[in-house]
Structures are given as C-alpha cells and as structure tokens.
XYZ file of C-alpha atoms in Angstrom:
519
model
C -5.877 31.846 -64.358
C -2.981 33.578 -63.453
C 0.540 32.110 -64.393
C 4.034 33.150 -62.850
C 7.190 34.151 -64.641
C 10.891 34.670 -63.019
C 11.790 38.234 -64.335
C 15.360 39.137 -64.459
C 16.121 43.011 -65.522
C 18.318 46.096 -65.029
C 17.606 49.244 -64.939
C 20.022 52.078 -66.022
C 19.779 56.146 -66.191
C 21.950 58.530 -67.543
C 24.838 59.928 -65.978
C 25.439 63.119 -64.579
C 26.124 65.885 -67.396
C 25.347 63.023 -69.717
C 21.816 64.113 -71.309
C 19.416 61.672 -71.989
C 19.617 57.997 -71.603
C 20.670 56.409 -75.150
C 20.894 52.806 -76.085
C 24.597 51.918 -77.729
C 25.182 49.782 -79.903
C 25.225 46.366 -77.744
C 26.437 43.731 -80.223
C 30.484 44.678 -79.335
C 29.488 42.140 -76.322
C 31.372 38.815 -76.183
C 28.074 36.884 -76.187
C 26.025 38.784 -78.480
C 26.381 38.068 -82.307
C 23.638 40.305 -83.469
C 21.075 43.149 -82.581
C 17.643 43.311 -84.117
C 15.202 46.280 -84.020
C 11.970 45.086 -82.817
C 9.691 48.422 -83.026
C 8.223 50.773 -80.739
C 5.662 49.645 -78.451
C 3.271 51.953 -76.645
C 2.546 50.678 -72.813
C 0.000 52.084 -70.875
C 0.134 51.087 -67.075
C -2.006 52.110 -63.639
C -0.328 50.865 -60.491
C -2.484 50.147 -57.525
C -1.395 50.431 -54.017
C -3.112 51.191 -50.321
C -2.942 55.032 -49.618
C -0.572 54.440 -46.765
C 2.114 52.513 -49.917
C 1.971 49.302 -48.156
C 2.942 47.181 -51.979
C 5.727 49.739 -52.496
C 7.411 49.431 -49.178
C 7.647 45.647 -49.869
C 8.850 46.603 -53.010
C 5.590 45.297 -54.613
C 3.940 45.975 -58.056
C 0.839 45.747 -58.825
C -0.528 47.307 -62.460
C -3.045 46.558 -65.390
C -1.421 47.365 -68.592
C -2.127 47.549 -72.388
C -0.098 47.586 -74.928
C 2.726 44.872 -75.796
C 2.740 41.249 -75.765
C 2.423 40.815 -72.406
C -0.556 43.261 -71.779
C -3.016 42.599 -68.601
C -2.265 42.377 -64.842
C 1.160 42.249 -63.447
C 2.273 41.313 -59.809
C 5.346 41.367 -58.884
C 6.858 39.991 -56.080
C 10.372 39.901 -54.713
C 12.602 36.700 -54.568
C 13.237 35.792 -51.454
C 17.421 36.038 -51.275
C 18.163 35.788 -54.439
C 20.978 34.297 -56.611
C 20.572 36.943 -59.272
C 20.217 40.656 -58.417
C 16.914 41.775 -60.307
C 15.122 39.145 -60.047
C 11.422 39.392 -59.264
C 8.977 37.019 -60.016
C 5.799 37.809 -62.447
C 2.440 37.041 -61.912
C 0.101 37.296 -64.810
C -3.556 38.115 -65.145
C -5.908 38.873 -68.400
C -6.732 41.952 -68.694
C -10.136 43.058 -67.135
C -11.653 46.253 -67.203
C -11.171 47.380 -64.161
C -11.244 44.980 -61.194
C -8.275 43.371 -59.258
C -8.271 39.985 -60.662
C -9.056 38.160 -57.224
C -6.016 35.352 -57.613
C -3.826 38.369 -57.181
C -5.633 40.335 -54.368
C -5.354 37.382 -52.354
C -1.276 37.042 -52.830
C -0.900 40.696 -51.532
C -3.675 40.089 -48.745
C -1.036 39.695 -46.189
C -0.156 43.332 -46.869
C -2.644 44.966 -47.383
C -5.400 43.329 -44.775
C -8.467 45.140 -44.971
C -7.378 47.975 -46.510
C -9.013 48.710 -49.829
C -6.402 49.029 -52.949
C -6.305 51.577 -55.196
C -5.185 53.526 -58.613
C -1.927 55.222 -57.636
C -0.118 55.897 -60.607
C -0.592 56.189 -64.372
C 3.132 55.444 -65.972
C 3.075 55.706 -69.894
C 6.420 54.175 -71.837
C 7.727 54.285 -75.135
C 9.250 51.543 -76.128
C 11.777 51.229 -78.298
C 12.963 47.258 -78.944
C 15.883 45.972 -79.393
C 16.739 41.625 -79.141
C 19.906 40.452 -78.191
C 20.667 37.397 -80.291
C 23.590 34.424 -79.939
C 24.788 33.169 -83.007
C 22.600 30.314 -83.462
C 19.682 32.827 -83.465
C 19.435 32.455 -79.410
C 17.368 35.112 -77.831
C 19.653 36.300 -75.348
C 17.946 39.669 -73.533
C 15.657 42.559 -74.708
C 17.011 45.962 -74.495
C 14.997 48.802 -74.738
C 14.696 52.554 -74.070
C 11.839 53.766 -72.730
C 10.990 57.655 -72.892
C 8.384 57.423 -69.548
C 5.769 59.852 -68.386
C 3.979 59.086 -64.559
C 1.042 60.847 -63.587
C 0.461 60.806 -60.235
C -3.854 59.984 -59.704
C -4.106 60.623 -56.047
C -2.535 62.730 -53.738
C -2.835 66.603 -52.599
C -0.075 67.285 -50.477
C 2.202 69.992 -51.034
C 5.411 69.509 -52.665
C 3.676 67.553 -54.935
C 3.859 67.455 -58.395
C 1.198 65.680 -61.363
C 3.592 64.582 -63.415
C 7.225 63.470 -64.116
C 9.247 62.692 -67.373
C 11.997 60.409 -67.520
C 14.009 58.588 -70.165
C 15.817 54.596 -68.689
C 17.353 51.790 -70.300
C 15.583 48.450 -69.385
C 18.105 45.473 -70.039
C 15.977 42.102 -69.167
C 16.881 38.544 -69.837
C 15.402 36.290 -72.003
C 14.003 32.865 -70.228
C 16.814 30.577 -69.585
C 19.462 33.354 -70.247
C 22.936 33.523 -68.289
C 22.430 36.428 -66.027
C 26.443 36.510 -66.433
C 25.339 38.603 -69.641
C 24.890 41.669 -67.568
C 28.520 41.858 -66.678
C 29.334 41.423 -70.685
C 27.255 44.717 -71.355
C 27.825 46.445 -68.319
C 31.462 47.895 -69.882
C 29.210 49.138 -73.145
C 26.361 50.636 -70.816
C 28.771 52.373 -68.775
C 31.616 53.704 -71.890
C 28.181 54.840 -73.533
C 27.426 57.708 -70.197
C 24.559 55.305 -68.243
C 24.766 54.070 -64.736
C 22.493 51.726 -62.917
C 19.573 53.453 -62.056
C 18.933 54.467 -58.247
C 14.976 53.380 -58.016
C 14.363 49.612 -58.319
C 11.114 50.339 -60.726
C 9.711 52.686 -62.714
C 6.985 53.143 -59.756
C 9.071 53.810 -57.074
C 11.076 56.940 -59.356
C 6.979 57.873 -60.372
C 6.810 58.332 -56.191
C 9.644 60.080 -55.476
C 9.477 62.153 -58.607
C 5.961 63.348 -58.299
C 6.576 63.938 -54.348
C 4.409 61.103 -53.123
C 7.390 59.320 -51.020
C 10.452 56.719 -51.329
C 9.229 53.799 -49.699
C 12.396 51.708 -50.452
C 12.590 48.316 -49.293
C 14.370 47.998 -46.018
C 15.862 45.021 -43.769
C 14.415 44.643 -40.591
C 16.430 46.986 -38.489
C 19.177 45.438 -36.170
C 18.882 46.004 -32.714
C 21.007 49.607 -31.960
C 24.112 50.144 -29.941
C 23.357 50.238 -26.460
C 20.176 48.720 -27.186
C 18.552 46.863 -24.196
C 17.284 43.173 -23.381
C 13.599 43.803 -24.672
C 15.244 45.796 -28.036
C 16.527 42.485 -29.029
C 13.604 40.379 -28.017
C 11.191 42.832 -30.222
C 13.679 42.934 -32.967
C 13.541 38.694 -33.123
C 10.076 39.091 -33.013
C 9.490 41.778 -35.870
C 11.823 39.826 -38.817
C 9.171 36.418 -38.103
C 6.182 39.049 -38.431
C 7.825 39.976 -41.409
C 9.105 36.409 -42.606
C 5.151 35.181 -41.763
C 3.846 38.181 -44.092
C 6.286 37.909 -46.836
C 6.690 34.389 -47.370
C 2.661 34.350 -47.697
C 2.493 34.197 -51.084
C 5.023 31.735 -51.764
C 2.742 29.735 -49.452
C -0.223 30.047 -51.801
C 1.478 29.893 -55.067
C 3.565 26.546 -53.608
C 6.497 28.165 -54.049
C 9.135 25.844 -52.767
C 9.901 25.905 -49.021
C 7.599 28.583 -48.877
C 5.069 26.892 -46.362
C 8.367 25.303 -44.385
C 9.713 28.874 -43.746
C 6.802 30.347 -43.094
C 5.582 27.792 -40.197
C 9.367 27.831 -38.925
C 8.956 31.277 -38.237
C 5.478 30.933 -36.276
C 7.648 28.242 -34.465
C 10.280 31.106 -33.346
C 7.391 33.470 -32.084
C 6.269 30.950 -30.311
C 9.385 30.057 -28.742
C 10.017 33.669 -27.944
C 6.919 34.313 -26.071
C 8.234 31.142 -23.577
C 11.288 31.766 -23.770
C 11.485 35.330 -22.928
C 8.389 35.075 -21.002
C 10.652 37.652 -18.231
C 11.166 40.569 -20.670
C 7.516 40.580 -22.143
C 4.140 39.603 -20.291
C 3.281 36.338 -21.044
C -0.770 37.362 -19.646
C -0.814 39.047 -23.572
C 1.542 36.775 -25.180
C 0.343 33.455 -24.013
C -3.615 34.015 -26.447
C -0.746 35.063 -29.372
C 1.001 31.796 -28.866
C -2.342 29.714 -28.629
C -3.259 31.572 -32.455
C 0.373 30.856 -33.835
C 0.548 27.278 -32.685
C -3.559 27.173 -34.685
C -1.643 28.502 -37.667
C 1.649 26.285 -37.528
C -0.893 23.077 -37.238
C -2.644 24.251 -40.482
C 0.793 25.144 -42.161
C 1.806 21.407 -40.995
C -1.012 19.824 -42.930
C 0.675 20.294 -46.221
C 4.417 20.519 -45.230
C 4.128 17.420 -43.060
C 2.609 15.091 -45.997
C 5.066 16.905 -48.446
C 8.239 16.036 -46.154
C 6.638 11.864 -45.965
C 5.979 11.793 -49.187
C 10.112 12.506 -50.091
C 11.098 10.395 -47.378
C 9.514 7.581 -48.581
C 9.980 7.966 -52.061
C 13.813 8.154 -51.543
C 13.795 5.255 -49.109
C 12.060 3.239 -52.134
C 14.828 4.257 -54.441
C 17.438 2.988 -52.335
C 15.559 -0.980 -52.214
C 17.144 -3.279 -54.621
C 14.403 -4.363 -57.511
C 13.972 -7.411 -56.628
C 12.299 -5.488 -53.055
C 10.000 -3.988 -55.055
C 6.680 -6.026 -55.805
C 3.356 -4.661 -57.119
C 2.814 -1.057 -58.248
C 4.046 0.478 -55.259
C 5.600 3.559 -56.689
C 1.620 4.582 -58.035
C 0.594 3.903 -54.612
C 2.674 6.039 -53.263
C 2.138 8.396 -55.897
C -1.744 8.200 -55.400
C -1.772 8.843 -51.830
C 0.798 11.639 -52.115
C -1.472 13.422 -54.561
C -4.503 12.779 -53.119
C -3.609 14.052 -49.771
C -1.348 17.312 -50.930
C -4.748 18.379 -52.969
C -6.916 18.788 -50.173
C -4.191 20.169 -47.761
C -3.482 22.837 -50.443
C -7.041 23.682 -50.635
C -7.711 23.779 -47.318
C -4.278 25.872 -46.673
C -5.668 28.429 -48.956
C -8.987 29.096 -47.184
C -6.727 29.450 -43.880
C -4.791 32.185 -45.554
C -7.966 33.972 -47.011
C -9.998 33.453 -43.448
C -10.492 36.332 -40.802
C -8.875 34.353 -38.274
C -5.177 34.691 -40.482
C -5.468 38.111 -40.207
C -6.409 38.828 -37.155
C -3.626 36.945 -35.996
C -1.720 38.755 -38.429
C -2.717 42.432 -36.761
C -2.646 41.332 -33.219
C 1.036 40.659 -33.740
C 1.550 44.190 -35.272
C -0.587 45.709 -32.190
C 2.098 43.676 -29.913
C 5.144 45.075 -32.041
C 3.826 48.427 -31.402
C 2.831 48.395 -28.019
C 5.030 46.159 -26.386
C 4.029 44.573 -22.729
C 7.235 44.677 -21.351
C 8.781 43.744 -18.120
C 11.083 45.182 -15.821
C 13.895 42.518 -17.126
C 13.612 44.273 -20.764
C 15.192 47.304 -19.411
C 18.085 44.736 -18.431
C 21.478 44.338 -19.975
C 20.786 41.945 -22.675
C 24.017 39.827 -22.149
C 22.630 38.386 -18.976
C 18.742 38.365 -19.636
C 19.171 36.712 -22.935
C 21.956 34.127 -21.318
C 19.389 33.254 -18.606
C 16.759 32.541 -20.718
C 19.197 30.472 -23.130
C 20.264 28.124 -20.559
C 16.874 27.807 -18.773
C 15.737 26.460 -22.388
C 18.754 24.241 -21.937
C 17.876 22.896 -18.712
C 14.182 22.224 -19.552
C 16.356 20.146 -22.759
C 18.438 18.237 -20.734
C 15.379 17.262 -17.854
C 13.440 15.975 -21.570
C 16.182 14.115 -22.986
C 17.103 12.182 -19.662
C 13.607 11.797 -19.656
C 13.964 10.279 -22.534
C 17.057 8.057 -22.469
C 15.527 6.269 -19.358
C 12.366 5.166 -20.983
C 12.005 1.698 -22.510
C 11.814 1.689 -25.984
C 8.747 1.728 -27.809
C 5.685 4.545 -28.238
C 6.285 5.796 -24.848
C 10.235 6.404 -25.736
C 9.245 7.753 -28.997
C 6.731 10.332 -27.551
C 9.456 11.223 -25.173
C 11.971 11.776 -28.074
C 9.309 13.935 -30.020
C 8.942 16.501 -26.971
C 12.897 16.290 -26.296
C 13.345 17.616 -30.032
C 10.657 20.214 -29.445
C 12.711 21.309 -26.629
C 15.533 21.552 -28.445
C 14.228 23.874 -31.096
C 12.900 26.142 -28.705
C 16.619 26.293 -27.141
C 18.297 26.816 -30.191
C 15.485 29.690 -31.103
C 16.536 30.818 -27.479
C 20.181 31.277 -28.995
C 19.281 32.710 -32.514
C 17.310 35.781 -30.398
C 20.542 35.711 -28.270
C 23.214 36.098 -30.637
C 23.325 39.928 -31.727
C 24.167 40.442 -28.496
C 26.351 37.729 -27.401
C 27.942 36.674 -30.533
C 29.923 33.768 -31.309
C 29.217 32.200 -28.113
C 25.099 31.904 -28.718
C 25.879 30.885 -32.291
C 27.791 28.270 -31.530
C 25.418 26.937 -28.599
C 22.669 27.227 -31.107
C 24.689 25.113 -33.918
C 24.377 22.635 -30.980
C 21.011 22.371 -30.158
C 20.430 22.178 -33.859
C 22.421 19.201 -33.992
C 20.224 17.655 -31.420
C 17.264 18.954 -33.141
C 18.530 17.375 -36.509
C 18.851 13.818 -34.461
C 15.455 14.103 -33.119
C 13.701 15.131 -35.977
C 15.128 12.794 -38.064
C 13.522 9.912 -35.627
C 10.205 11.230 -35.677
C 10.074 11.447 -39.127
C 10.927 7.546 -38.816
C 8.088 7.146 -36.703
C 5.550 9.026 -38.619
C 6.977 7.171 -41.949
C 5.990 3.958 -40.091
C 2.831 5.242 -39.560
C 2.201 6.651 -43.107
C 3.277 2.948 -44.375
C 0.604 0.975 -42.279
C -2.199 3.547 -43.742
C -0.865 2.852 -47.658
C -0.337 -1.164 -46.968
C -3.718 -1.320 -45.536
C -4.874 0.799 -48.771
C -2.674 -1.474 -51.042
C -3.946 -4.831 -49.526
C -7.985 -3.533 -50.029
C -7.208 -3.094 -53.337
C -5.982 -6.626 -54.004
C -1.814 -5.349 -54.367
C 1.084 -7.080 -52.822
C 2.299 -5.552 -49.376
C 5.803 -7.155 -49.431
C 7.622 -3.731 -50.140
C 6.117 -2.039 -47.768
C 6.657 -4.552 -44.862
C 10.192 -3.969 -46.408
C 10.277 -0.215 -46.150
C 9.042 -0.256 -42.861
C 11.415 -2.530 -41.158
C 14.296 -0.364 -42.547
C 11.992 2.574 -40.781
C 12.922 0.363 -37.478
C 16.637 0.318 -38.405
C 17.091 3.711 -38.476
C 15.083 4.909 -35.512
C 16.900 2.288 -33.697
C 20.282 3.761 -34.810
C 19.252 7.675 -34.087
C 18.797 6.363 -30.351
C 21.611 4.769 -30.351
C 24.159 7.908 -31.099
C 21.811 10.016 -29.145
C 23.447 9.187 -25.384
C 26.826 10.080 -26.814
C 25.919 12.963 -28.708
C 24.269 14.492 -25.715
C 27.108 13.444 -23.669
C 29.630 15.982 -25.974
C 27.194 19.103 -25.977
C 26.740 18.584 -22.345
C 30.267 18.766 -21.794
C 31.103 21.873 -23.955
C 27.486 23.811 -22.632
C 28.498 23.406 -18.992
C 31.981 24.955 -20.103
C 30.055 28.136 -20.505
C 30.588 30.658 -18.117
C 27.422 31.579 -15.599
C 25.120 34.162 -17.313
C-alpha cells in the first residue's frame, strides 16, 4: 500500500569560486537550539522515466531506492500552486525487486499513456546527517550534504557523457515544521559561499549534466504578441489538457478539489468547442465534446455526492437541538459513506480504462493539428467579443425563459440550463481575456455571479432530492423522519429566495453588459 507524505526541501550548491558545497555550522539560527550529527547514510537510487522524459518535464520523480530509513519507491508529484516553495508531495512504495509498484504506475498513467517506463538514471548519495533541534528537543529540519554521483543507463547521443559528480546541500523540513525556518538559515547558507541550487532535483542536474536534456517545468505558454483569434482559442484549450492531465492524480489519491478541478476543466473544453465553434471545426470537435461531457458525468459521480453530503451536513448544524430527532447525523453519515465508496471505485476504473486515454490523446492530436477556420486567422478582439456576447444572448433567451415559467420542476429545470448557460458565457470570457483585458474579466466576474445564484438553487433542488431518498431509508429502518421533513422545508426557503433576487440581479448585469461597446 502506498502512503503519501508532503515533502518540503531546498536545495543549495556552491557558489562561484567557492569550491565545494560545505555544511556550516547551522545552530547560530534564531530557531535552532542545537545540531546533532546523525551519520552517513549510503542511498542508492534508479529513476525511471519514458525515453521521450515525459515524468521530468512535469517535473516528476519516479525512483526505487535503498539505503536510509525511507528506502523503497518514491513518487513525487508537484503541488498544485503551492503555499510553500519546495513542496512536493511523496508517495511511498516497499521496495520490490524490480517492478513499478502498480499503485504508482497508475498515478503517472496520465503521462505516460502507453508508453512503457524505464531505468533512466542511477544517482548514488552520500549522506552526511545533520538534525535541526528546538529547545524542547523539537525536530525542526534535516540538513545534509550529499557528495552525488549519476550514471546515466540509457542514452547514445553525442555530447553525452556516463557520468557526473556533484556535491549539494539538502535542507528539508521536519513534519509540521514552519517553512519560515528557511529564511532563518538562508543568511548562514549564503555567509557560508552556497546559493540555491539552479535544478529543482538531483535528476534533473543528472540530465543536464550527463547531456541527456533540461526538461524544466514550464507554464503553459501565453498566447504571443500579435498572436491571432485561433492562437488564443488553442492556448485556452492546451492549459485544460494540461489541468485534465495534471490534476489526475490528485483525482485518484482524493486529493482535495482534485476531482472538482479536474471536471471544471473538461467543462471549459467543452464550452470552447461551442463557443468558438467559428475559429475551429466543430465536424472534429463536436465527437471530442460528446467524450468530455462522458468523462465530466463520471467525474460528477463522486464530486456531486461529495458537494450534498457538505451541504447537508452544514444545513444540520445550523437546526436548533431540539430539530434534531433520531440518529440522523449516522444516517447521513451512512449514506455519505456508502455512496462516496463505490463512486471512488468506480472513478478509478474510469481513469485506468482505454476510453480515458483515448480521450486523453485525441485532445493532444487536436492541439497539434488544429481544424481551424477562416475566423482563427481573425483579429482576436472581435472574434473572441462575438463569440462572448453570442454566449450572452443564448443566457439571457434561458433566463427569460426562465423567469416566465411557473414555479415548480418545470421552473427549476429551466433554472438548471440557465446556469449552464451561464458557465459557458463566463468560460466564453476567461478564453477572451488575454486579449481583451479588463473588459472580459469583468464580464466574466458577472456571469459568475449568475452562475453562483444558479448553482446555488440546484444544489437546493438536488438536496431535496437527496433528503426524500435518506427519509425513505430512515423510515424502513424504523427512525424518526421529523428532521428531515425539517431540513427539507428550509431546502424550499432558500430556493424560493435565490429566485427571488434572481430578476433583479439579472436586471443590473443586463444593464452594465449592454453598456459594452459592439464587438
């Protein structure tokens, strides 16, 4: 079973005219009362990668080492905008002879596809310890030295070289550690000849070192100067391909927000194809959309009972006691549980299928052959604007749509499709706005706040829902269905309210959108 483990670390080298890398003596630091020598360790690591570097451009790792208290298989991953720079997260593995543990194949699937990994790099460290204690005994951070040699296990090309030698400082923080520590050494590192060190991992200096490459970790390039209407359309598209891909394991592991983010982004695709269905040919991108609306329904099985299962638990936190009859929190508990187990199973037999990744290279095959249209050669202000405000019209036909039906299911269905118009407008404006700026930002603030409304009802009405299944659950097993009956009338209430401030609301962004000069 493999477990995961938030890694925190900097790297330093030596300066220039310096020599080699030395460790000073640390415990000058404000925070640091003592300094204890913990040995030398002797770690023995092989990296695996595809041939074409696919884990290092992501600024994966993937190794089986020996040696240290930690020895087996190591993933590491990235964390997704982090707080703290240098933090990755860990996932651990026994060690094995010689096969890929499969629980960590499967979280760099999405990379790698079908493409077979392989030994890449032999790096062999050694380690000299030192702990970083507070006064109470505290560990605070382990700093070591490590004299490294990488031997490169595959590769002919010239310019190459088998091996490289290296000597870095490794400062990582101890579980629960203030990562404002690193700014207390940082005066000692620096007085002492090091600087922080230029490659992210030992790995990625073994690869440039030995001649192999320097696949550093890049944003999703921006759109150029001058670039046209189809530029920024394909750029849109490429950071959700890339959102989709790395946001994949946080989907498996259950990282938090993981499964939202990653179905948000098949939402944007989506909305692209329609909305810019003018700059690329919808005869190609119409099958795409049918495959990402397939994989935003699975996504939804898990984030959708997840989202209930809050809503209602807050809404029974907020009923006085004397509401609350019968064991009604372990009902809710039971059915939340029950139904997140099989939705997490059957999310992670999506992700491993055929039909996830062939989704997953037909999108690539788009992004590199594009079927454009004669309108992506266009200036980008005015395509873009057109299709913005045509997403706005299609809004404003749903929500008067809307407004004139009489309440009940028929209003509510009405409401549902008015929000998913308004997400596909405001998706409309996020493609828009690195070319027209402040004014698409703002218009897409707007249709969020409509979104926000709308989504906020149908949650109501899908709470409702939920509470009929778990009363008629509760009353089959002999429990009182008081505080339910309770819950859901207060589900009424507040649908009833979001309808109520939606003619006004409407009535204010109407007003400012048709301020907006023509596209």
């Amino acid at each position: 079973m493999a477990d995961t483990v938030r890694e925190i670390e900097r790297k330093y080298e030596a300066g220039k005219d310096t020599g080699a890398a030395r460790l000073p003596d640390l415990s000058g630091a404000a925070s640091v009362a003592s300094v204890t020598d913990e040995g030398v360790r002797e770690l023995d690591a092989v990296y695996y990668d595809t041939a074409d570097l696919r884990l290092a451009a992501a600024g994966i790792t993937l190794r089986r080492r020996t040696g240290g208290p930690d020895e087996g298989w190591h993933l590491k991953l990235p964390v997704a905008a982090p707080a703290t720079p240098g933090a990755r997260d860990e996932i651990r593995a026994p060690l094995t002879v010689s096969v890929i543990p499969r629980a960590l194949a499967a979280l760099v699937r999405s990379r790698t596809r079908d493409v077979p990994l392989a030994p890449l790099m032999r790096i062999v460290s050694r380690r000299e310890v030192r702990r970083l204690l507070a006064e109470d005994g505290t560990p605070l951070a382990e700093a070591s030295t490590d004299t490294v040699t990488a031997t490169r296990l595959t590769g002919d090309g010239q310019g190459e070289k088998a091996t490289a030698h290296w000597t870095e400082i490794e400062i990582e923080l101890a579980e629960g550690a203030d990562p404002a520590l690193f700014d207390t050494l940082e005066p000692l590192l620096r007085k002492a000849g090091l600087r922080s060190s230029k490659a992210p991992s030992k790995l990625a200096r073994a690869l440039r070192e030995t001649g192999l490459g320097d696949p550093r970790r890049r944003p999703a390039a921006a759109p150029p100067a001058g670039a046209r209407a189809g530029d920024h359309v394909l750029a849109f598209l490429r950071a959700q391909v890339e959102a989709v891909v790395a946001l994949d394991p946080g989907a498996r592991l259950g990282t938090e927000d993981a499964v939202h983010q990653m179905r948000v982004a098949t939402r944007r695709m989506r909305a692209a194809f329609r909305s810019h269905g003018k700059v690329l040919d919808r005869r190609t991108t119409d099958p795409l959309a049918q495959e990402l609306k397939w994989l935003a329904d699975e996504l939804g099985v898990d984030r959708d009972r997840e989202v209930l299962a809050e809503r209602l638990r807050d809404r029974l936190d907020e009923l006085p006691r004397a509401l609350v009859r019968g064991p009604v929190r372990a009902r809710l508990r039971t059915w939340s549980t029950s139904s997140r187990r099989g939705s997490r199973r059957r999310l992670t037999a999506v992700l491993d299928g055929n039909r996830y990744l062939a989704l997953l290279n037909r999108l690539d095959a788009l992004l590199a052959d594009p079927p454009l249209r004669d309108a992506a050669a266009g200036p980008p202000g005015a395509v873009l604007a057109r299709a913005m405000l045509r997403d706005y019209g299609r809004l404003a036909g749903s929500v008067e749509h809307a407004l004139a039906t009489a309440p009940g299911h028929d209003r509510d269905t009405a409401l549902h499709d008015a929000r998913k118009a308004a997400k596909r407008a405001r998706y409309a404006a996020e493609s828009a706005t690195p070319a027209l700026g402040k004014g698409a930002k703002r218009f897409a603030a707007q249709m969020k706040s409509v979104q926000t409304l709308l989504g906020d009802h149908q949650d109501s009405v899908m709470a409702r829902g939920a509470l009929r299944a778990i009363a008629a659950e509760a009353e089959g097993a002999g429990e009182p269905t008081f505080t339910f009956g309770v819950l859901y009338g207060r589900e009424e209430g507040l649908a009833e309210r979001d309808e109520r401030e939606l003619p006004g609301l409407w009535e204010r962004i109407s007003a400012q959108v048709s301020a907006l000069p023509p596209a």
